Structures are given as C-alpha cells and as structure tokens.
PDB file of C-alpha atoms in Angstrom:
ATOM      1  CA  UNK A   1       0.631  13.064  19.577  1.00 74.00           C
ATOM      2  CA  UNK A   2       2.619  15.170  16.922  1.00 81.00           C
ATOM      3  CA  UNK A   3       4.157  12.845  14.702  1.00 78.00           C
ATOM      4  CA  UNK A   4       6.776  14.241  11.046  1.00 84.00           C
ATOM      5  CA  UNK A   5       4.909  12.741   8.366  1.00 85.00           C
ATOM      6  CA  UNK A   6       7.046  14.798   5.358  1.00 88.00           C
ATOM      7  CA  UNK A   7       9.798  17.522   4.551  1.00 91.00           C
ATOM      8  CA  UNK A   8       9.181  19.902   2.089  1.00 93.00           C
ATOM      9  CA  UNK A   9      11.677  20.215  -0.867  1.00 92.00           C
ATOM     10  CA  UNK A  10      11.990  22.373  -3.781  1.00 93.00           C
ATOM     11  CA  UNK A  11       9.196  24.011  -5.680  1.00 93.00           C
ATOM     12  CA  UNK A  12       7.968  22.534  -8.537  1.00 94.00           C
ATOM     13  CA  UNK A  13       6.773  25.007 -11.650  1.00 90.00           C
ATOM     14  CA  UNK A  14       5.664  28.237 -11.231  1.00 91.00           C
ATOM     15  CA  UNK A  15       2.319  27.447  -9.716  1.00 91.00           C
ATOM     16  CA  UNK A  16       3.120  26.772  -6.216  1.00 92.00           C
ATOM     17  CA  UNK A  17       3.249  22.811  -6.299  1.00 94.00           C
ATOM     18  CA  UNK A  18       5.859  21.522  -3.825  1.00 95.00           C
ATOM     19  CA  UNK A  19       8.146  17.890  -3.932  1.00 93.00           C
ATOM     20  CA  UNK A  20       7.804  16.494  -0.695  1.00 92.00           C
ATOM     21  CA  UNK A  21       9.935  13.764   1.078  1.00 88.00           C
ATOM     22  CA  UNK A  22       7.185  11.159   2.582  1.00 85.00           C
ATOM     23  CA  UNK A  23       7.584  10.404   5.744  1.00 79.00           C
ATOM     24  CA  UNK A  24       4.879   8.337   6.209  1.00 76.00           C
ATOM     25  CA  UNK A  25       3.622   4.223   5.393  1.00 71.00           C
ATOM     26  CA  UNK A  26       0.320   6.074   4.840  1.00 73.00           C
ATOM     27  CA  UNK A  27       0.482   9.151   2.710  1.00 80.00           C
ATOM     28  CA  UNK A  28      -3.126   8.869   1.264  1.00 79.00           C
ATOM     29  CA  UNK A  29      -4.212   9.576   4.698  1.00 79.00           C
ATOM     30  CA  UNK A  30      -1.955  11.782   6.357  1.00 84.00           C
ATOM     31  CA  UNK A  31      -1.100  13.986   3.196  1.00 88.00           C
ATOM     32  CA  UNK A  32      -4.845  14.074   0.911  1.00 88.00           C
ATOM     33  CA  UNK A  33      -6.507  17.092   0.223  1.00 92.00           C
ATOM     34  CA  UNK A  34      -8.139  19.171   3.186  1.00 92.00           C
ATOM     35  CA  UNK A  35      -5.451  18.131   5.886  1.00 90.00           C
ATOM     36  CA  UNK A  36      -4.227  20.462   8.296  1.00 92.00           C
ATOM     37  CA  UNK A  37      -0.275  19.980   9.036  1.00 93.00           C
ATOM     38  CA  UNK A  38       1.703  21.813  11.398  1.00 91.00           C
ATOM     39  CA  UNK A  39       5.104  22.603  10.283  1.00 92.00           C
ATOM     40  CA  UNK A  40       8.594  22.624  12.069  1.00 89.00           C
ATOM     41  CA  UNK A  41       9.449  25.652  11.688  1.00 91.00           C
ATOM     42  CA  UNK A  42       6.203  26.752  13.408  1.00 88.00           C
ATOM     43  CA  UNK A  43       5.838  30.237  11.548  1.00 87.00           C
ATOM     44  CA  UNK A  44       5.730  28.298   8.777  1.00 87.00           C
ATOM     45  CA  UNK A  45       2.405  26.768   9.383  1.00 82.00           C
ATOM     46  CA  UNK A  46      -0.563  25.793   9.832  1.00 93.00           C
ATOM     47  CA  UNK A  47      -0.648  24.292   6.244  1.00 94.00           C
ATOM     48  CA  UNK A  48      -3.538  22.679   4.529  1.00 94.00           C
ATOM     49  CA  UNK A  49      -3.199  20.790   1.790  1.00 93.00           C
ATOM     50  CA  UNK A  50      -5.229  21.842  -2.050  1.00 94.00           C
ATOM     51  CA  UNK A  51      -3.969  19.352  -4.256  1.00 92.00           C
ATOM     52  CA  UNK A  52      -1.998  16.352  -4.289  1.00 91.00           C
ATOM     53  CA  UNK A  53      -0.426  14.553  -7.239  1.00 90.00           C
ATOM     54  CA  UNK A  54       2.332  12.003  -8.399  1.00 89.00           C
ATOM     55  CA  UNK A  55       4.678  13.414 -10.916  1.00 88.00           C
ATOM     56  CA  UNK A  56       7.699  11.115 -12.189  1.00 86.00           C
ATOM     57  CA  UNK A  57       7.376   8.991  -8.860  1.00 84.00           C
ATOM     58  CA  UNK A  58       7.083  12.377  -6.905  1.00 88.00           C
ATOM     59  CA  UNK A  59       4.498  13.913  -4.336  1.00 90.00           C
ATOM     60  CA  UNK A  60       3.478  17.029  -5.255  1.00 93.00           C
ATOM     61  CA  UNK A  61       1.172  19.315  -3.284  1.00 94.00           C
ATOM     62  CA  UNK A  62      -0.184  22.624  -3.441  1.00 94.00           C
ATOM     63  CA  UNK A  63      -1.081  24.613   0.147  1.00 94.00           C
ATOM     64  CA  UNK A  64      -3.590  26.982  -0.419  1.00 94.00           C
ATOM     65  CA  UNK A  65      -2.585  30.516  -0.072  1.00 92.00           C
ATOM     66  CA  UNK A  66       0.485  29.275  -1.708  1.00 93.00           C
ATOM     67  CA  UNK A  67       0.077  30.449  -5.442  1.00 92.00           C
ATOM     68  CA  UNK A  68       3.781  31.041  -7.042  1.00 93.00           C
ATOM     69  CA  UNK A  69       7.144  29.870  -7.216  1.00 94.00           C
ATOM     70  CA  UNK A  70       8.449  32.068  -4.811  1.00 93.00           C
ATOM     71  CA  UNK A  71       6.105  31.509  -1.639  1.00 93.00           C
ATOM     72  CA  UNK A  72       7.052  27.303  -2.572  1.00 94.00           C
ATOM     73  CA  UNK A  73      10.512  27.987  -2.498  1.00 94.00           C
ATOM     74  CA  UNK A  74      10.284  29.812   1.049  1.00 93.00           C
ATOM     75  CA  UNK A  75       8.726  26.691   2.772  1.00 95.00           C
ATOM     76  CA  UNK A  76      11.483  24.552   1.685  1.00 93.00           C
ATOM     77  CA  UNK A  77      12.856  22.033   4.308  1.00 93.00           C
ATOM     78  CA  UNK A  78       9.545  22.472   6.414  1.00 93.00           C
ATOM     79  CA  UNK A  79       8.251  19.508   8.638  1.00 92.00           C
ATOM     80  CA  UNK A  80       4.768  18.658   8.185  1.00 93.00           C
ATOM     81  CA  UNK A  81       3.745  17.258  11.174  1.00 90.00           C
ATOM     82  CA  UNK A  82       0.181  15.449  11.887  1.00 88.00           C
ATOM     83  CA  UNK A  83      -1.557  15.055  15.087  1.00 84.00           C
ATOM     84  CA  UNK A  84      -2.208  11.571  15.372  1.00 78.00           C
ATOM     85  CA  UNK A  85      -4.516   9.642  18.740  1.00 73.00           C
ATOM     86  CA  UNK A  86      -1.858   7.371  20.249  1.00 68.00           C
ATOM     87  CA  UNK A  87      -4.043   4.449  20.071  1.00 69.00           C
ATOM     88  CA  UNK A  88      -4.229   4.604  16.701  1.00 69.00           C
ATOM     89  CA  UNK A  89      -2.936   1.466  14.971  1.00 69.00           C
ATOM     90  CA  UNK A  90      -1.985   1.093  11.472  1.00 69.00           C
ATOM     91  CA  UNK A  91      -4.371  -0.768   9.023  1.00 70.00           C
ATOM     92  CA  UNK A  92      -2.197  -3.820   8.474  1.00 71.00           C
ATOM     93  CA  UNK A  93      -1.356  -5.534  11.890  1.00 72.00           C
ATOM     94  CA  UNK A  94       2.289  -6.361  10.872  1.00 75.00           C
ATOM     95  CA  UNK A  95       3.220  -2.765  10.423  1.00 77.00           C
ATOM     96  CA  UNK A  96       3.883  -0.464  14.065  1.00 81.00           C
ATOM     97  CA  UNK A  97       3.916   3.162  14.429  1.00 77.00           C
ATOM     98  CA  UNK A  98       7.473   4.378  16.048  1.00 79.00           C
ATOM     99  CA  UNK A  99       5.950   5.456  19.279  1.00 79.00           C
ATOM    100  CA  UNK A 100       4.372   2.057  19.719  1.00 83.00           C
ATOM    101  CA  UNK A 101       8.335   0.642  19.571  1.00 87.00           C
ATOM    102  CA  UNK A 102       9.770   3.090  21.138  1.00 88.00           C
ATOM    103  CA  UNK A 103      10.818   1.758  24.949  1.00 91.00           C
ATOM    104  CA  UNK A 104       9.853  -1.972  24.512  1.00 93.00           C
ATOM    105  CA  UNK A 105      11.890  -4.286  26.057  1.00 94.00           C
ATOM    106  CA  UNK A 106      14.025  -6.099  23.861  1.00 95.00           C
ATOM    107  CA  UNK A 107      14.122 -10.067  24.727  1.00 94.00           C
ATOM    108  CA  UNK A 108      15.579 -13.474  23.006  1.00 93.00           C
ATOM    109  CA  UNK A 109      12.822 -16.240  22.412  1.00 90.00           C
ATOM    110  CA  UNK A 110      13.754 -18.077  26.071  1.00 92.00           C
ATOM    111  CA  UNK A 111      13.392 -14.578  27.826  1.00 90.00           C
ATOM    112  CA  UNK A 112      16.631 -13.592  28.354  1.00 91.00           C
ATOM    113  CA  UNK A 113      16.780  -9.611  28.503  1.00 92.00           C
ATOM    114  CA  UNK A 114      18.718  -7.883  25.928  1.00 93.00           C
ATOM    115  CA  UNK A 115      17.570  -4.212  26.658  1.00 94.00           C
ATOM    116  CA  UNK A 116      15.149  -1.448  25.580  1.00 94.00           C
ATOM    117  CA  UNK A 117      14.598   0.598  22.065  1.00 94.00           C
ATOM    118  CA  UNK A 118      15.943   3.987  22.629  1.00 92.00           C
ATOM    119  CA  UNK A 119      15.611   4.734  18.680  1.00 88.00           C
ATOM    120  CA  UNK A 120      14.195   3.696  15.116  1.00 86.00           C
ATOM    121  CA  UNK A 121      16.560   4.544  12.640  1.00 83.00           C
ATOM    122  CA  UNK A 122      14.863   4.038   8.922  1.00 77.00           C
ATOM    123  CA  UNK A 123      17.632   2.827   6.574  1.00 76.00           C
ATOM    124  CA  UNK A 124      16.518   2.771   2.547  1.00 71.00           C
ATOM    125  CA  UNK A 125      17.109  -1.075   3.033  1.00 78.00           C
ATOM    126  CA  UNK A 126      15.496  -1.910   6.334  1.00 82.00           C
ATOM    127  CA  UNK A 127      14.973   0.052   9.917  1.00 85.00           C
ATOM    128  CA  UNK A 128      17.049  -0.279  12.363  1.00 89.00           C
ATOM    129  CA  UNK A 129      16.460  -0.397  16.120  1.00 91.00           C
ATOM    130  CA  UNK A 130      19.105   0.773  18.643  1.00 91.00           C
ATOM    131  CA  UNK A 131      18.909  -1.327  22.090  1.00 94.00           C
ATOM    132  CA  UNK A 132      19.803   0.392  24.938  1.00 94.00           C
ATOM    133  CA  UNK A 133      21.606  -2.724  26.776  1.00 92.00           C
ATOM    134  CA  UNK A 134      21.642  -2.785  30.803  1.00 91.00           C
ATOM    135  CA  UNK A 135      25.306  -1.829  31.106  1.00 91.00           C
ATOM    136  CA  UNK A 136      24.906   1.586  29.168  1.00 90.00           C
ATOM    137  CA  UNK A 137      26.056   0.157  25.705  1.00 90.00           C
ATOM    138  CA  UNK A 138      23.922  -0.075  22.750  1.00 91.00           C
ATOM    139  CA  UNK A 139      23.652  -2.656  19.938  1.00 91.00           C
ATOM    140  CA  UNK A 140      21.893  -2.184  16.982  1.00 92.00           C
ATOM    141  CA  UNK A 141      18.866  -4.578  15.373  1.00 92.00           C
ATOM    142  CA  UNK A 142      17.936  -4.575  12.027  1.00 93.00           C
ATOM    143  CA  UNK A 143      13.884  -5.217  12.244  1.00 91.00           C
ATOM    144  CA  UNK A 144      13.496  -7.887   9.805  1.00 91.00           C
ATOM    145  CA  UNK A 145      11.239 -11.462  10.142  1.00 88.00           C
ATOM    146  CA  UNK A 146      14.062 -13.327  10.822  1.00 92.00           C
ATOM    147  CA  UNK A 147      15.742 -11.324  13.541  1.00 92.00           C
ATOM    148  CA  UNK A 148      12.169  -9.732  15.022  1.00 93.00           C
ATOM    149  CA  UNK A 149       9.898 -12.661  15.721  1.00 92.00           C
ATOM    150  CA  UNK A 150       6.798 -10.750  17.237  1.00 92.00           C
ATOM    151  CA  UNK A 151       6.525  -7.996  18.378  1.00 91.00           C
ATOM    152  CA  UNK A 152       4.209  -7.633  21.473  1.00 90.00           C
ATOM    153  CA  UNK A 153       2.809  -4.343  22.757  1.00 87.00           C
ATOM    154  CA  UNK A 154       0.430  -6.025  25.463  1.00 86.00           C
ATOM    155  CA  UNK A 155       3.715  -6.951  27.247  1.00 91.00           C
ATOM    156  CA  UNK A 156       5.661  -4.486  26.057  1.00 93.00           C
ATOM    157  CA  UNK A 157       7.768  -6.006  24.886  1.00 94.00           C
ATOM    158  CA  UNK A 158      10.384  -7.255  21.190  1.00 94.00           C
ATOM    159  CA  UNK A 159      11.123 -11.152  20.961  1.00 94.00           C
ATOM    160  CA  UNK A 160      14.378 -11.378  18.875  1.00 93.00           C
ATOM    161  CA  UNK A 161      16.248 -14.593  17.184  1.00 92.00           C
ATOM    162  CA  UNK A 162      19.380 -13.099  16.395  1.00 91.00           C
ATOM    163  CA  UNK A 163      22.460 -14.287  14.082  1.00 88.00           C
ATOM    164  CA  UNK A 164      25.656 -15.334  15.627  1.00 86.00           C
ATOM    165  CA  UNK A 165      27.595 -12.530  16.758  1.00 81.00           C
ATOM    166  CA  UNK A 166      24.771  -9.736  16.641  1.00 84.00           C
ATOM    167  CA  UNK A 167      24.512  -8.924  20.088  1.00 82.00           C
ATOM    168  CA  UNK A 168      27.738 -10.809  21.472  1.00 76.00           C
ATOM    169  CA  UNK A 169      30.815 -10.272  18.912  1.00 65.00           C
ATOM    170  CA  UNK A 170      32.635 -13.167  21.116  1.00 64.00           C
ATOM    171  CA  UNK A 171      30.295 -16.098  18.984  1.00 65.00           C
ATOM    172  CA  UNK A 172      30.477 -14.465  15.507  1.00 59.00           C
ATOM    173  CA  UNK A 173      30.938 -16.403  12.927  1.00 65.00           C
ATOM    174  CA  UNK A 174      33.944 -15.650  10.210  1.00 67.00           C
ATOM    175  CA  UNK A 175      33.295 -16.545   6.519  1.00 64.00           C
ATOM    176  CA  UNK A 176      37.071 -16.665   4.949  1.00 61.00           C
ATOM    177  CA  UNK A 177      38.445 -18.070   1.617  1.00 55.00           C
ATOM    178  CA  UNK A 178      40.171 -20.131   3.741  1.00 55.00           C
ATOM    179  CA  UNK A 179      37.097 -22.404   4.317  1.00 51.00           C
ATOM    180  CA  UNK A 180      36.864 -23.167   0.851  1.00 51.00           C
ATOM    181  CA  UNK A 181      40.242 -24.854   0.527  1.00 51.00           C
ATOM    182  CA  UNK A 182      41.446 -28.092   1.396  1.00 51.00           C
ATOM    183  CA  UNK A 183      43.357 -29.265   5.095  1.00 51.00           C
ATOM    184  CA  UNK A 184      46.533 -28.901   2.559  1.00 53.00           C
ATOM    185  CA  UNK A 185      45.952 -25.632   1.522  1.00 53.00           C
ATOM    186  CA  UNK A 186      44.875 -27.031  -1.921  1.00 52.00           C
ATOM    187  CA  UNK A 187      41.660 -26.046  -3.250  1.00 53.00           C
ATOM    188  CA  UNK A 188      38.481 -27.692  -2.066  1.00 52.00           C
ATOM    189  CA  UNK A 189      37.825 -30.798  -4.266  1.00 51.00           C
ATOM    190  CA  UNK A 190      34.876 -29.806  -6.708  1.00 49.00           C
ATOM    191  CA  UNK A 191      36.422 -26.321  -6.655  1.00 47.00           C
ATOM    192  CA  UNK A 192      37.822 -24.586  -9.766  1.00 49.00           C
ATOM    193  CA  UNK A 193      41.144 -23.510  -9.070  1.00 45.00           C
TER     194      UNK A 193
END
C-alpha cells in the first residue's frame, strides 16, 4: 500500500537541501537516509533520500543526484509516497494508520449505528472523521478521548460518546448570557454587574 508521507517545498541554499511538509507520525522511519520514495508527480521520482536534518524546526533533505538550487526548486510540491505492508501497525497502540480507519463502522457505546468513515481530515488542532450516516448525510467527529472511546479493528468497528447535539442538532445544548442572569432579568446573585 502507497501511502503520502511528505510534500516537497522550497529549496533550501544552494546545495540541493529541500523543506519538506511531514506527513507522517513517524518521520525517522519513513523519511531517514537510504529510503526510496515514489513521488506524485511520477516523473519526478524514484527519490532516495542522502541526508536528513532539522533546521529552525524544519526537515531538510538532500536526494542524491540532486546537487543545486535549481534541480531543488524543480521538485517543489512533489508527494513522497512510501510503500507501506497493510498490516503494519504503528509502534504505540493508541495511534492508527488512516487505512486502518478508513470504512469502520461508526457506533455509540449501547450499539446504536451511527454510520461509516468515508474520510480523515487532519486539522492543526485535532483530526477529524467524516461519518457517512445511513440516509446519505454526513456528520463530522472530531477523534479525541472523550468523543472516540476505542477504537476496534477486530470488529471493525469506532465506539463514540458524543456531546449533546453532535450527531443530532435537535438535543444541542445552547450556552447564552441569558443563563447567567437572574428569573428577573437581574444579574445572577454572586455576579458582578
């Protein structure tokens, strides 16, 4: 399985040293020296990796046969794309691959079916997964603890405990300013005017 594990940006010096855009939870291993990437454009590629470095909080590689400014600038906003074995798993147990999320069925904790993952979107904040729901609409899930008990992919399947209002707007809950004031319309006692 072909999975984008980083996007190429603009050259760095005159060297040809590349910033790259991680795409990955595990860049030591999909991006160290001596890998072999495909790219997206495929003319682009194959593309091992020479060097590897962090400069101001930014990757920076080095493909070999790429020795100037010039030849980094032309691979800019290339995929680099890793073949990864689908039964791979990721070293920590609490972290998930998106191909392992991808079409589980999406349940509440007594079993009731909410629908299946169609997507993972990553946010900067959190990531995001977009429910397919029987009747052809789609709600979206923010994969966090609290909302994503367990996720379980010997039965296929996501156990959520969502918020009031997530998945039916009818039982949402609305915070106003009007809560913190009195039956009179007078401030809340304890309140500061």
């Amino acid at each position: 399985m072909q999975l984008v594990v980083a996007r190429i940006g603009r050259a760095h010096g005159i060297k040809g040293e590349v910033t790259v855009e991680v795409r990955t939870d595990e860049p030591e291993l999909r991006l160290g020296p001596g890998a072999v990437l495909a790219t997206e454009p495929a003319g682009a590629g194959p593309l091992t990796i020479e060097t590897g470095r962090v400069h101001s909080g930014r990757l920076l590689l080095r493909f070999e046969g790429v020795r100037d400014r010039t030849a980094a600038e032309a691979l800019r906003n290339t995929l680099l794309i890793a073949e990864v074995d689908p039964a791979e798993l990721p070293e920590d147990p609490e972290e998930f691959y998106d191909h392992q999320l991808m079409d589980l069925d999406v349940v509440l904790a007594d079993g009731t079916a909410i629908g299946r993952i169609t997507e993972i979107t990553h946010l900067p904040s959190q990531d995001l997964f977009i429910v397919e729901r029987p009747d052809g609409s789609e709600v979206m899930i923010p994969f966090v603890e609290e909302i994503v008990t367990e996720i379980d992919l010997a039965e296929q399947r996501a156990v959520i405990t969502p918020p009031p209002g997530l998945i039916d707007a009818s039982q949402a809950v609305i915070a106003s300013a009007r809560d913190e004031e009195g039956d009179d319309g007078a401030p809340a006692a304890g309140k500061d005017a």
